[in-house]
mmCIF file of C-alpha atoms in Angstrom:
data_model
loop_
_atom_site.group_PDB
_atom_site.id
_atom_site.type_symbol
_atom_site.label_atom_id
_atom_site.label_comp_id
_atom_site.label_asym_id
_atom_site.label_seq_id
_atom_site.Cartn_x
_atom_site.Cartn_y
_atom_site.Cartn_z
ATOM 1 C CA MET F 1 -4.047 12.527 -20.244
ATOM 2 C CA THR F 2 -3.479 9.145 -21.691
ATOM 3 C CA GLY F 3 -0.599 7.077 -20.748
ATOM 4 C CA CYS F 4 -0.060 3.620 -22.152
ATOM 5 C CA LEU F 5 -3.251 2.223 -23.403
ATOM 6 C CA ALA F 6 -4.335 -1.282 -23.883
ATOM 7 C CA MET F 7 -3.008 -3.026 -26.980
ATOM 8 C CA LEU F 8 -0.293 -0.356 -27.218
ATOM 9 C CA ALA F 9 3.347 -2.035 -27.453
ATOM 10 C CA GLY F 10 6.633 -0.391 -26.732
ATOM 11 C CA CYS F 11 5.934 1.494 -23.637
ATOM 12 C CA ALA F 12 9.298 1.826 -21.788
ATOM 13 C CA GLY F 13 9.378 -0.049 -18.567
ATOM 14 C CA LEU F 14 6.149 -2.110 -19.556
ATOM 15 C CA PRO F 15 6.055 -5.846 -20.324
ATOM 16 C CA ASP F 16 6.234 -7.153 -23.687
ATOM 17 C CA SER F 17 2.774 -6.892 -25.445
ATOM 18 C CA GLY F 18 3.141 -10.002 -27.651
ATOM 19 C CA SER F 19 0.630 -12.227 -25.609
ATOM 20 C CA GLN F 20 -2.096 -9.411 -25.020
ATOM 21 C CA ALA F 21 -5.622 -10.130 -24.741
ATOM 22 C CA ARG F 22 -8.026 -7.540 -25.620
ATOM 23 C CA PHE F 23 -10.038 -5.708 -22.831
ATOM 24 C CA ASP F 24 -13.771 -5.180 -23.152
ATOM 25 C CA ALA F 25 -13.593 -1.599 -24.621
ATOM 26 C CA ALA F 26 -16.996 -0.766 -22.920
ATOM 27 C CA GLN F 27 -16.019 -1.777 -19.372
ATOM 28 C CA VAL F 28 -12.579 0.393 -19.918
ATOM 29 C CA ALA F 29 -14.912 3.342 -20.988
ATOM 30 C CA ARG F 30 -16.806 2.906 -17.762
ATOM 31 C CA ILE F 31 -13.551 2.951 -15.707
ATOM 32 C CA ASP F 32 -12.497 6.160 -17.239
ATOM 33 C CA ALA F 33 -15.986 7.740 -16.738
ATOM 34 C CA ALA F 34 -16.113 6.584 -13.058
ATOM 35 C CA ILE F 35 -13.061 8.321 -12.343
ATOM 36 C CA GLU F 36 -13.814 11.419 -14.385
ATOM 37 C CA ASN F 37 -17.194 11.611 -12.643
ATOM 38 C CA ALA F 38 -15.461 11.433 -9.304
ATOM 39 C CA ILE F 39 -13.244 14.343 -10.370
ATOM 40 C CA ALA F 40 -16.183 16.143 -11.480
ATOM 41 C CA ALA F 41 -17.937 15.660 -8.169
ATOM 42 C CA ARG F 42 -14.939 16.859 -6.349
ATOM 43 C CA GLN F 43 -14.177 13.638 -4.555
ATOM 44 C CA LEU F 44 -10.538 13.942 -5.638
ATOM 45 C CA PRO F 45 -8.666 16.261 -7.969
ATOM 46 C CA GLY F 46 -6.554 13.894 -9.930
ATOM 47 C CA ALA F 47 -5.549 10.288 -10.232
ATOM 48 C CA VAL F 48 -3.989 7.485 -12.119
ATOM 49 C CA PHE F 49 -5.204 4.072 -13.180
ATOM 50 C CA HIS F 50 -3.432 0.828 -14.463
ATOM 51 C CA LEU F 51 -5.035 -2.305 -15.285
ATOM 52 C CA GLU F 52 -2.923 -5.051 -16.477
ATOM 53 C CA ARG F 53 -3.502 -8.922 -17.400
ATOM 54 C CA ASN F 54 -0.872 -11.003 -19.194
ATOM 55 C CA GLY F 55 0.962 -7.960 -20.970
ATOM 56 C CA ALA F 56 -2.227 -6.143 -21.915
ATOM 57 C CA ILE F 57 -2.282 -2.647 -20.213
ATOM 58 C CA HIS F 58 -4.742 0.137 -19.849
ATOM 59 C CA GLN F 59 -3.026 2.903 -18.122
ATOM 60 C CA ARG F 60 -4.249 6.576 -17.935
ATOM 61 C CA ALA F 61 -4.082 9.692 -15.935
ATOM 62 C CA TYR F 62 -6.984 11.914 -14.957
ATOM 63 C CA GLY F 63 -7.387 15.647 -13.588
ATOM 64 C CA ARG F 64 -5.099 17.781 -12.019
ATOM 65 C CA PHE F 65 -2.896 18.248 -8.952
ATOM 66 C CA THR F 66 -5.528 20.545 -7.332
ATOM 67 C CA TYR F 67 -9.036 21.831 -8.454
ATOM 68 C CA ALA F 68 -7.622 25.002 -9.713
ATOM 69 C CA LEU F 69 -8.123 25.174 -13.448
ATOM 70 C CA ASP F 70 -4.459 26.256 -13.906
ATOM 71 C CA ALA F 71 -3.118 23.487 -11.691
ATOM 72 C CA ALA F 72 -0.591 20.955 -13.176
ATOM 73 C CA PRO F 73 -2.172 17.989 -14.970
ATOM 74 C CA VAL F 74 -1.485 14.658 -13.429
ATOM 75 C CA THR F 75 0.448 12.353 -15.716
ATOM 76 C CA THR F 76 1.340 8.750 -15.210
ATOM 77 C CA ALA F 77 4.671 9.701 -13.900
ATOM 78 C CA THR F 78 3.053 11.828 -11.218
ATOM 79 C CA VAL F 79 4.406 10.592 -7.781
ATOM 80 C CA PHE F 80 1.660 9.786 -5.022
ATOM 81 C CA ASP F 81 1.687 9.473 -1.335
ATOM 82 C CA ALA F 82 1.014 5.882 -1.038
ATOM 83 C CA ALA F 83 -0.098 5.937 2.521
ATOM 84 C CA SER F 84 -0.724 2.459 4.029
ATOM 85 C CA LEU F 85 0.265 0.837 0.753
ATOM 86 C CA SER F 86 3.868 1.176 2.525
ATOM 87 C CA LYS F 87 2.864 -1.636 4.683
ATOM 88 C CA VAL F 88 2.929 -4.048 1.824
ATOM 89 C CA LEU F 89 5.370 -2.404 -0.676
ATOM 90 C CA ALA F 90 8.038 -1.935 2.084
ATOM 91 C CA THR F 91 7.373 -3.130 5.717
ATOM 92 C CA ALA F 92 5.901 -6.582 5.169
ATOM 93 C CA PRO F 93 8.299 -7.646 2.413
ATOM 94 C CA SER F 94 11.382 -6.396 4.384
ATOM 95 C CA ILE F 95 10.203 -8.521 7.436
ATOM 96 C CA LEU F 96 9.940 -11.645 4.988
ATOM 97 C CA LEU F 97 13.232 -10.861 3.659
ATOM 98 C CA LEU F 98 14.900 -10.667 7.213
ATOM 99 C CA HIS F 99 13.165 -14.016 7.575
ATOM 100 C CA GLU F 100 14.771 -15.311 4.478
ATOM 101 C CA ASP F 101 17.902 -14.152 5.765
ATOM 102 C CA GLY F 102 17.605 -16.111 8.750
ATOM 103 C CA LYS F 103 17.738 -13.219 11.028
ATOM 104 C CA LEU F 104 14.093 -13.160 12.122
ATOM 105 C CA ASP F 105 11.685 -15.746 13.179
ATOM 106 C CA LEU F 106 8.244 -15.245 12.240
ATOM 107 C CA ASP F 107 6.679 -17.236 15.145
ATOM 108 C CA ALA F 108 8.961 -15.594 17.709
ATOM 109 C CA LYS F 109 7.652 -13.020 20.336
ATOM 110 C CA LEU F 110 7.948 -9.474 19.705
ATOM 111 C CA VAL F 111 9.883 -9.001 22.923
ATOM 112 C CA ASP F 112 12.644 -11.486 22.044
ATOM 113 C CA TYR F 113 13.584 -8.763 19.583
ATOM 114 C CA LEU F 114 12.239 -5.471 21.407
ATOM 115 C CA PRO F 115 12.283 -6.480 25.191
ATOM 116 C CA GLU F 116 11.368 -2.982 26.018
ATOM 117 C CA CYS F 117 7.873 -3.619 24.655
ATOM 118 C CA ALA F 118 7.359 -6.237 27.555
ATOM 119 C CA GLY F 119 4.471 -5.659 30.039
ATOM 120 C CA GLY F 120 0.627 -5.888 30.226
ATOM 121 C CA GLY F 121 0.484 -9.328 28.272
ATOM 122 C CA LYS F 122 2.256 -8.019 25.278
ATOM 123 C CA GLU F 123 4.848 -10.744 25.957
ATOM 124 C CA ALA F 124 2.681 -13.219 24.147
ATOM 125 C CA ILE F 125 2.403 -11.021 20.593
ATOM 126 C CA THR F 126 4.231 -12.909 17.995
ATOM 127 C CA ILE F 127 5.714 -11.139 14.626
ATOM 128 C CA ARG F 128 3.129 -13.321 12.632
ATOM 129 C CA GLN F 129 0.260 -11.682 14.942
ATOM 130 C CA LEU F 130 1.664 -8.073 14.013
ATOM 131 C CA LEU F 131 1.514 -8.827 10.325
ATOM 132 C CA THR F 132 -1.938 -9.931 10.306
ATOM 133 C CA HIS F 133 -3.325 -7.405 12.639
ATOM 134 C CA THR F 134 -4.050 -9.974 15.396
ATOM 135 C CA SER F 135 -1.967 -8.755 18.155
ATOM 136 C CA GLY F 136 -4.656 -7.280 20.217
ATOM 137 C CA LEU F 137 -3.056 -3.814 20.290
ATOM 138 C CA ALA F 138 -5.143 -0.589 19.601
ATOM 139 C CA ALA F 139 -5.651 1.107 16.059
ATOM 140 C CA GLY F 140 -3.175 4.015 16.598
ATOM 141 C CA LEU F 141 -1.061 6.054 18.890
ATOM 142 C CA PRO F 142 -2.690 8.615 21.001
ATOM 143 C CA ARG F 143 -2.020 12.229 19.834
ATOM 144 C CA LYS F 144 -2.136 13.651 23.700
ATOM 145 C CA PRO F 145 -0.094 14.532 25.504
ATOM 146 C CA ALA F 146 1.972 15.987 22.389
ATOM 147 C CA TRP F 147 4.930 14.114 21.384
ATOM 148 C CA GLU F 148 7.431 14.101 18.476
ATOM 149 C CA GLY F 149 10.169 11.788 17.032
ATOM 150 C CA ARG F 150 10.705 8.280 16.288
ATOM 151 C CA GLU F 151 12.081 7.392 20.068
ATOM 152 C CA ALA F 152 8.747 9.093 21.431
ATOM 153 C CA ALA F 153 6.537 7.182 18.991
ATOM 154 C CA HIS F 154 8.313 3.728 19.849
ATOM 155 C CA ALA F 155 7.990 4.421 23.634
ATOM 156 C CA ARG F 156 4.235 5.068 23.335
ATOM 157 C CA ALA F 157 3.903 2.010 21.130
ATOM 158 C CA CYS F 158 5.666 -0.272 23.644
ATOM 159 C CA ALA F 159 3.661 1.182 26.343
ATOM 160 C CA GLN F 160 0.112 0.425 24.636
ATOM 161 C CA LYS F 161 -1.924 -2.014 26.799
ATOM 162 C CA LEU F 162 -3.790 -5.015 25.054
ATOM 163 C CA THR F 163 -7.578 -4.715 24.408
ATOM 164 C CA HIS F 164 -7.654 -8.547 23.530
ATOM 165 C CA VAL F 165 -5.773 -11.689 23.904
ATOM 166 C CA PRO F 166 -3.145 -11.831 20.913
ATOM 167 C CA GLY F 167 -4.333 -14.286 18.230
ATOM 168 C CA SER F 168 -7.842 -13.914 19.341
ATOM 169 C CA TYR F 169 -9.016 -10.865 17.410
ATOM 170 C CA PHE F 170 -8.708 -8.960 14.309
ATOM 171 C CA ARG F 171 -8.068 -4.996 14.447
ATOM 172 C CA TYR F 172 -6.183 -3.262 11.736
ATOM 173 C CA SER F 173 -3.599 -1.332 13.561
ATOM 174 C CA ASP F 174 -0.866 1.028 12.634
ATOM 175 C CA ILE F 175 0.802 0.556 15.882
ATOM 176 C CA ASN F 176 1.455 -3.203 14.699
ATOM 177 C CA TYR F 177 3.311 -1.658 11.848
ATOM 178 C CA LEU F 178 4.928 0.944 13.641
ATOM 179 C CA LEU F 179 6.587 -1.934 15.722
ATOM 180 C CA LEU F 180 7.455 -3.741 12.420
ATOM 181 C CA GLY F 181 9.363 -0.967 11.249
ATOM 182 C CA GLU F 182 11.426 -0.912 14.506
ATOM 183 C CA LEU F 183 11.924 -4.520 14.035
ATOM 184 C CA VAL F 184 13.518 -3.887 10.613
ATOM 185 C CA ARG F 185 15.696 -1.240 12.135
ATOM 186 C CA LYS F 186 16.821 -3.305 14.880
ATOM 187 C CA VAL F 187 17.372 -6.865 13.169
ATOM 188 C CA SER F 188 18.962 -5.331 9.942
ATOM 189 C CA HIS F 189 20.945 -2.667 11.542
ATOM 190 C CA MET F 190 19.694 -0.166 8.739
ATOM 191 C CA GLU F 191 17.118 2.324 8.686
ATOM 192 C CA PRO F 192 13.745 0.971 7.299
ATOM 193 C CA ASP F 193 13.910 3.207 4.255
ATOM 194 C CA ALA F 194 17.502 2.341 3.268
ATOM 195 C CA PHE F 195 16.704 -1.551 3.834
ATOM 196 C CA ALA F 196 13.671 -1.060 1.515
ATOM 197 C CA GLU F 197 15.784 0.747 -1.037
ATOM 198 C CA GLN F 198 18.543 -1.556 -1.013
ATOM 199 C CA ARG F 199 16.549 -4.863 -0.939
ATOM 200 C CA LEU F 200 13.239 -3.927 -2.592
ATOM 201 C CA PHE F 201 13.058 -0.667 -4.859
ATOM 202 C CA ARG F 202 16.397 -0.977 -6.304
ATOM 203 C CA PRO F 203 16.479 -4.415 -7.417
ATOM 204 C CA LEU F 204 12.913 -3.955 -8.911
ATOM 205 C CA ARG F 205 13.860 -0.646 -10.682
ATOM 206 C CA MET F 206 11.227 1.180 -8.597
ATOM 207 C CA ARG F 207 13.417 4.351 -9.246
ATOM 208 C CA ASP F 208 10.576 6.698 -8.085
ATOM 209 C CA THR F 209 9.590 5.028 -5.087
ATOM 210 C CA GLY F 210 10.738 5.548 -1.562
ATOM 211 C CA TYR F 211 10.422 7.472 1.635
ATOM 212 C CA LEU F 212 11.173 11.056 2.030
ATOM 213 C CA PRO F 213 10.796 12.034 -1.725
ATOM 214 C CA LEU F 214 12.043 15.492 -1.515
ATOM 215 C CA ARG F 215 15.497 14.176 -0.827
ATOM 216 C CA ARG F 216 15.688 13.065 -4.595
ATOM 217 C CA MET F 217 12.821 14.870 -6.464
ATOM 218 C CA ALA F 218 11.206 18.646 -6.963
ATOM 219 C CA PRO F 219 7.766 18.797 -5.141
ATOM 220 C CA ASP F 220 6.199 19.682 -8.239
ATOM 221 C CA SER F 221 6.561 16.105 -9.486
ATOM 222 C CA ILE F 222 4.451 15.007 -6.463
ATOM 223 C CA ALA F 223 0.523 15.319 -6.134
ATOM 224 C CA PRO F 224 -0.300 17.297 -3.040
ATOM 225 C CA THR F 225 -2.448 16.002 -0.155
ATOM 226 C CA GLN F 226 -3.936 17.896 2.552
ATOM 227 C CA ARG F 227 -3.324 21.326 3.832
ATOM 228 C CA ASP F 228 -1.772 21.002 7.609
ATOM 229 C CA PRO F 229 -4.460 21.454 9.937
ATOM 230 C CA ALA F 230 -2.076 23.146 12.317
ATOM 231 C CA THR F 231 -0.015 25.302 9.954
ATOM 232 C CA GLY F 232 -2.314 25.588 6.784
ATOM 233 C CA ALA F 233 0.866 24.511 4.658
ATOM 234 C CA LEU F 234 0.199 22.229 1.678
ATOM 235 C CA LEU F 235 1.627 18.949 2.095
ATOM 236 C CA GLN F 236 3.537 18.365 -1.141
ATOM 237 C CA GLY F 237 6.131 15.803 -0.615
ATOM 238 C CA VAL F 238 5.714 15.579 3.033
ATOM 239 C CA VAL F 239 3.843 12.316 4.277
ATOM 240 C CA HIS F 240 0.105 12.811 4.961
ATOM 241 C CA ASP F 241 -0.179 10.652 7.859
ATOM 242 C CA PRO F 242 0.016 12.788 10.761
ATOM 243 C CA THR F 243 1.582 9.977 12.964
ATOM 244 C CA VAL F 244 4.416 9.441 10.641
ATOM 245 C CA ARG F 245 4.837 13.066 9.964
ATOM 246 C CA ARG F 246 5.644 13.496 13.625
ATOM 247 C CA ILE F 247 7.945 10.597 13.655
ATOM 248 C CA GLY F 248 9.826 12.368 10.618
ATOM 249 C CA GLY F 249 8.595 10.609 7.540
ATOM 250 C CA VAL F 250 9.989 7.154 7.795
ATOM 251 C CA ALA F 251 7.859 4.341 9.577
ATOM 252 C CA GLY F 252 6.433 1.092 9.076
ATOM 253 C CA SER F 253 2.914 2.160 8.698
ATOM 254 C CA ALA F 254 3.183 4.812 6.044
ATOM 255 C CA GLY F 255 5.533 7.182 4.292
ATOM 256 C CA VAL F 256 6.316 5.696 1.023
ATOM 257 C CA PHE F 257 5.806 7.778 -2.269
ATOM 258 C CA ALA F 258 5.340 6.014 -5.607
ATOM 259 C CA THR F 259 4.184 6.044 -9.138
ATOM 260 C CA VAL F 260 1.692 3.654 -10.836
ATOM 261 C CA ASP F 261 4.408 2.366 -13.036
ATOM 262 C CA ASN F 262 6.582 1.443 -10.107
ATOM 263 C CA ILE F 263 3.688 -0.408 -8.262
ATOM 264 C CA ALA F 264 2.966 -2.096 -11.433
ATOM 265 C CA ARG F 265 6.276 -3.522 -11.475
ATOM 266 C CA TYR F 266 5.880 -4.773 -7.759
ATOM 267 C CA ALA F 267 2.869 -6.485 -8.801
ATOM 268 C CA ARG F 268 4.364 -8.125 -11.671
ATOM 269 C CA MET F 269 7.052 -9.436 -9.226
ATOM 270 C CA LEU F 270 4.373 -10.812 -7.099
ATOM 271 C CA LEU F 271 2.644 -12.643 -9.995
ATOM 272 C CA GLY F 272 6.035 -14.007 -11.004
ATOM 273 C CA GLY F 273 6.587 -15.569 -7.683
ATOM 274 C CA GLY F 274 8.862 -13.052 -6.378
ATOM 275 C CA GLU F 275 10.850 -12.541 -9.595
ATOM 276 C CA LEU F 276 10.917 -9.940 -12.398
ATOM 277 C CA ASP F 277 13.096 -9.463 -15.326
ATOM 278 C CA GLY F 278 15.324 -12.091 -14.183
ATOM 279 C CA VAL F 279 15.920 -10.696 -10.670
ATOM 280 C CA ARG F 280 14.838 -12.496 -7.782
ATOM 281 C CA VAL F 281 13.446 -10.034 -4.954
ATOM 282 C CA LEU F 282 11.481 -12.336 -2.701
ATOM 283 C CA ALA F 283 11.530 -16.152 -2.518
ATOM 284 C CA PRO F 284 8.256 -18.032 -3.575
ATOM 285 C CA GLU F 285 7.617 -19.003 -0.052
ATOM 286 C CA SER F 286 7.649 -15.383 1.003
ATOM 287 C CA VAL F 287 5.196 -14.236 -1.701
ATOM 288 C CA ARG F 288 3.069 -17.312 -0.512
ATOM 289 C CA LEU F 289 3.172 -16.047 3.126
ATOM 290 C CA LEU F 290 2.426 -12.398 1.951
ATOM 291 C CA THR F 291 -0.579 -13.136 -0.188
ATOM 292 C CA THR F 292 -2.244 -16.159 1.098
ATOM 293 C CA VAL F 293 -4.419 -16.621 4.301
ATOM 294 C CA GLN F 294 -2.107 -16.566 7.605
ATOM 295 C CA THR F 295 -4.660 -15.510 10.148
ATOM 296 C CA PRO F 296 -5.101 -17.777 13.135
ATOM 297 C CA PRO F 297 -8.119 -20.297 13.060
ATOM 298 C CA GLY F 298 -11.354 -18.567 14.144
ATOM 299 C CA ILE F 299 -10.610 -15.108 12.781
ATOM 300 C CA ALA F 300 -13.197 -14.284 10.157
ATOM 301 C CA SER F 301 -10.952 -11.430 8.611
ATOM 302 C CA LEU F 302 -8.652 -13.339 6.409
ATOM 303 C CA ARG F 303 -5.086 -11.665 5.891
ATOM 304 C CA GLY F 304 -1.811 -12.649 4.483
ATOM 305 C CA LEU F 305 1.393 -11.561 6.147
ATOM 306 C CA GLY F 306 0.714 -8.274 4.961
ATOM 307 C CA MET F 307 -2.013 -8.441 2.085
ATOM 308 C CA ASP F 308 -5.596 -8.122 2.672
ATOM 309 C CA ILE F 309 -7.673 -11.000 1.500
ATOM 310 C CA ASP F 310 -11.154 -10.872 3.073
ATOM 311 C CA SER F 311 -11.645 -8.475 5.652
ATOM 312 C CA SER F 312 -14.085 -5.375 5.847
ATOM 313 C CA PHE F 313 -11.365 -3.303 4.050
ATOM 314 C CA ALA F 314 -11.137 -5.733 0.954
ATOM 315 C CA GLN F 315 -14.526 -5.800 0.037
ATOM 316 C CA ARG F 316 -14.654 -2.303 -1.744
ATOM 317 C CA PRO F 317 -11.351 -2.603 -3.748
ATOM 318 C CA ARG F 318 -12.143 -6.296 -4.405
ATOM 319 C CA GLY F 319 -15.484 -5.440 -6.158
ATOM 320 C CA THR F 320 -18.187 -7.739 -6.761
ATOM 321 C CA VAL F 321 -16.362 -9.959 -9.236
ATOM 322 C CA PHE F 322 -12.739 -10.773 -8.294
ATOM 323 C CA PRO F 323 -12.898 -14.153 -6.262
ATOM 324 C CA LEU F 324 -11.765 -14.744 -2.678
ATOM 325 C CA GLY F 325 -8.018 -15.485 -3.230
ATOM 326 C CA SER F 326 -7.339 -12.267 -4.920
ATOM 327 C CA TYR F 327 -5.520 -9.865 -2.639
ATOM 328 C CA GLY F 328 -4.276 -6.379 -2.027
ATOM 329 C CA HIS F 329 -4.273 -3.275 0.061
ATOM 330 C CA THR F 330 -5.425 0.528 0.249
ATOM 331 C CA GLY F 331 -4.056 3.525 1.295
ATOM 332 C CA PHE F 332 -5.777 6.508 3.194
ATOM 333 C CA THR F 333 -4.853 9.149 0.593
ATOM 334 C CA GLY F 334 -6.900 7.321 -2.144
ATOM 335 C CA CYS F 335 -4.799 4.479 -3.219
ATOM 336 C CA VAL F 336 -5.452 0.696 -4.222
ATOM 337 C CA LEU F 337 -3.354 -2.185 -5.399
ATOM 338 C CA TRP F 338 -5.516 -5.363 -6.105
ATOM 339 C CA ILE F 339 -4.106 -8.487 -7.542
ATOM 340 C CA ASP F 340 -5.901 -11.628 -8.777
ATOM 341 C CA PRO F 341 -3.429 -14.480 -9.113
ATOM 342 C CA GLY F 342 -5.788 -16.921 -10.772
ATOM 343 C CA SER F 343 -6.694 -14.580 -13.756
ATOM 344 C CA ARG F 344 -3.131 -12.872 -13.512
ATOM 345 C CA THR F 345 -4.670 -9.558 -13.445
ATOM 346 C CA PHE F 346 -4.089 -6.441 -11.220
ATOM 347 C CA TYR F 347 -5.108 -2.941 -11.051
ATOM 348 C CA VAL F 348 -3.417 0.241 -9.459
ATOM 349 C CA PHE F 349 -5.102 3.253 -8.570
ATOM 350 C CA LEU F 350 -3.433 6.347 -7.182
ATOM 351 C CA SER F 351 -4.987 9.522 -6.041
ATOM 352 C CA ASN F 352 -4.996 12.672 -3.787
ATOM 353 C CA ARG F 353 -8.566 12.354 -2.402
ATOM 354 C CA VAL F 354 -7.437 13.918 0.736
ATOM 355 C CA TYR F 355 -6.901 17.254 -0.901
ATOM 356 C CA PRO F 356 -7.538 19.727 0.474
ATOM 357 C CA ASP F 357 -9.288 18.826 3.631
ATOM 358 C CA ASP F 358 -9.632 15.174 4.147
ATOM 359 C CA LYS F 359 -13.318 15.175 3.506
ATOM 360 C CA ALA F 360 -14.035 13.164 0.435
ATOM 361 C CA ASN F 361 -15.152 9.506 0.335
ATOM 362 C CA VAL F 362 -14.089 7.428 -2.382
ATOM 363 C CA MET F 363 -15.312 4.027 -1.266
ATOM 364 C CA ASP F 364 -18.166 3.649 -3.941
ATOM 365 C CA LEU F 365 -15.505 4.637 -6.473
ATOM 366 C CA TYR F 366 -13.252 1.640 -5.247
ATOM 367 C CA THR F 367 -16.162 -0.728 -5.729
ATOM 368 C CA ALA F 368 -16.755 0.544 -9.170
ATOM 369 C CA LEU F 369 -13.035 0.212 -10.182
ATOM 370 C CA GLY F 370 -12.696 -3.307 -8.746
ATOM 371 C CA THR F 371 -15.848 -4.653 -10.379
ATOM 372 C CA LEU F 372 -15.145 -2.867 -13.744
ATOM 373 C CA ALA F 373 -11.685 -3.795 -13.594
ATOM 374 C CA ALA F 374 -12.606 -7.528 -13.422
ATOM 375 C CA GLN F 375 -15.215 -7.283 -16.065
ATOM 376 C CA ALA F 376 -12.898 -5.604 -18.548
ATOM 377 C CA VAL F 377 -10.486 -8.609 -18.496
ATOM 378 C CA GLY F 378 -13.695 -10.846 -19.032
ATOM 379 C CA MET F 379 -14.314 -12.207 -15.809
ATOM 380 C CA GLY F 380 -18.059 -13.122 -14.906
ATOM 381 C CA ALA F 381 -20.925 -11.172 -14.021
ATOM 382 C CA ALA F 382 -21.110 -9.283 -10.676
ATOM 383 C CA ARG F 383 -21.895 -11.256 -7.384
ATOM 384 C CA PRO F 384 -25.121 -10.312 -5.761
#
């Protein structure tokens, strides 16, 4: 199903198309074919894709909610579990907003705000190191012994032992962002979902974005993800991430659900230096910190205070054409946001590749989409 295509003006919620420049039709066709071929290969049942540069837009929906022939078709209004895109849509900008408010120092120690996390060398961890995944903490919380609830998760996060000296090593870690979510709660005196709604999603008119989507919409508007391995129940509007599901659906590492149009609005805000449609959401300095290299010297994996720039996780969605200095993030459920500020181009890809059993791999598709998106807007030939 086709949404708002390139060169089509007057689509609600999309930017004025008066300054549009044409996309390369052959590369756009290859984007569509790459996604359709992945669906035919049962790498994902459905997806949406959005490519934008200076008001020119190609947006399209593909496939169905599941592989069943009578399943509902995906549309551009379908809500997807954004998984770890939550880190850059909600958690990192929330921390930066608290920094703007003068309530949080990015170079302060974690234990200055969460003293219960002291011990084992964790007193040296700074907020900046959590944001850049250089804290020295492990990748995720252990599942055993069994636990349930936010307080139990926080206690386990605080009890983790360092594997490296803070600031000396990059490891992508959900624990970092679980702790950042707790920082938002502690410093703002609000739940992280309420803070993100009030300070980010509502000002940006991201009306279909947020945590716990079943509080405000029917499940049939949300793409299903995996069948719960424990119960066999289909997760539809319930967060896929098992750690965040045990927490209750709201955490700093995952839990946000969104539509492609809403994420496109977020990308436009970043390209606008923190402002969209006359509404300032982030200060220009916060956008700079979020999107440019902030990792300590000597760390080869380059990250902003949230966005990925050049780690091993960036190489697939960036493709072989977008330059260093572009930035973005991925989500485990099959989601990408990638932005090139130099060309003022971005693309959004949302899918439910984890349906039904989390066995599909779409890494090669990410590379294809990143490469073709850059070529579609007229950027150079692929790098070797």
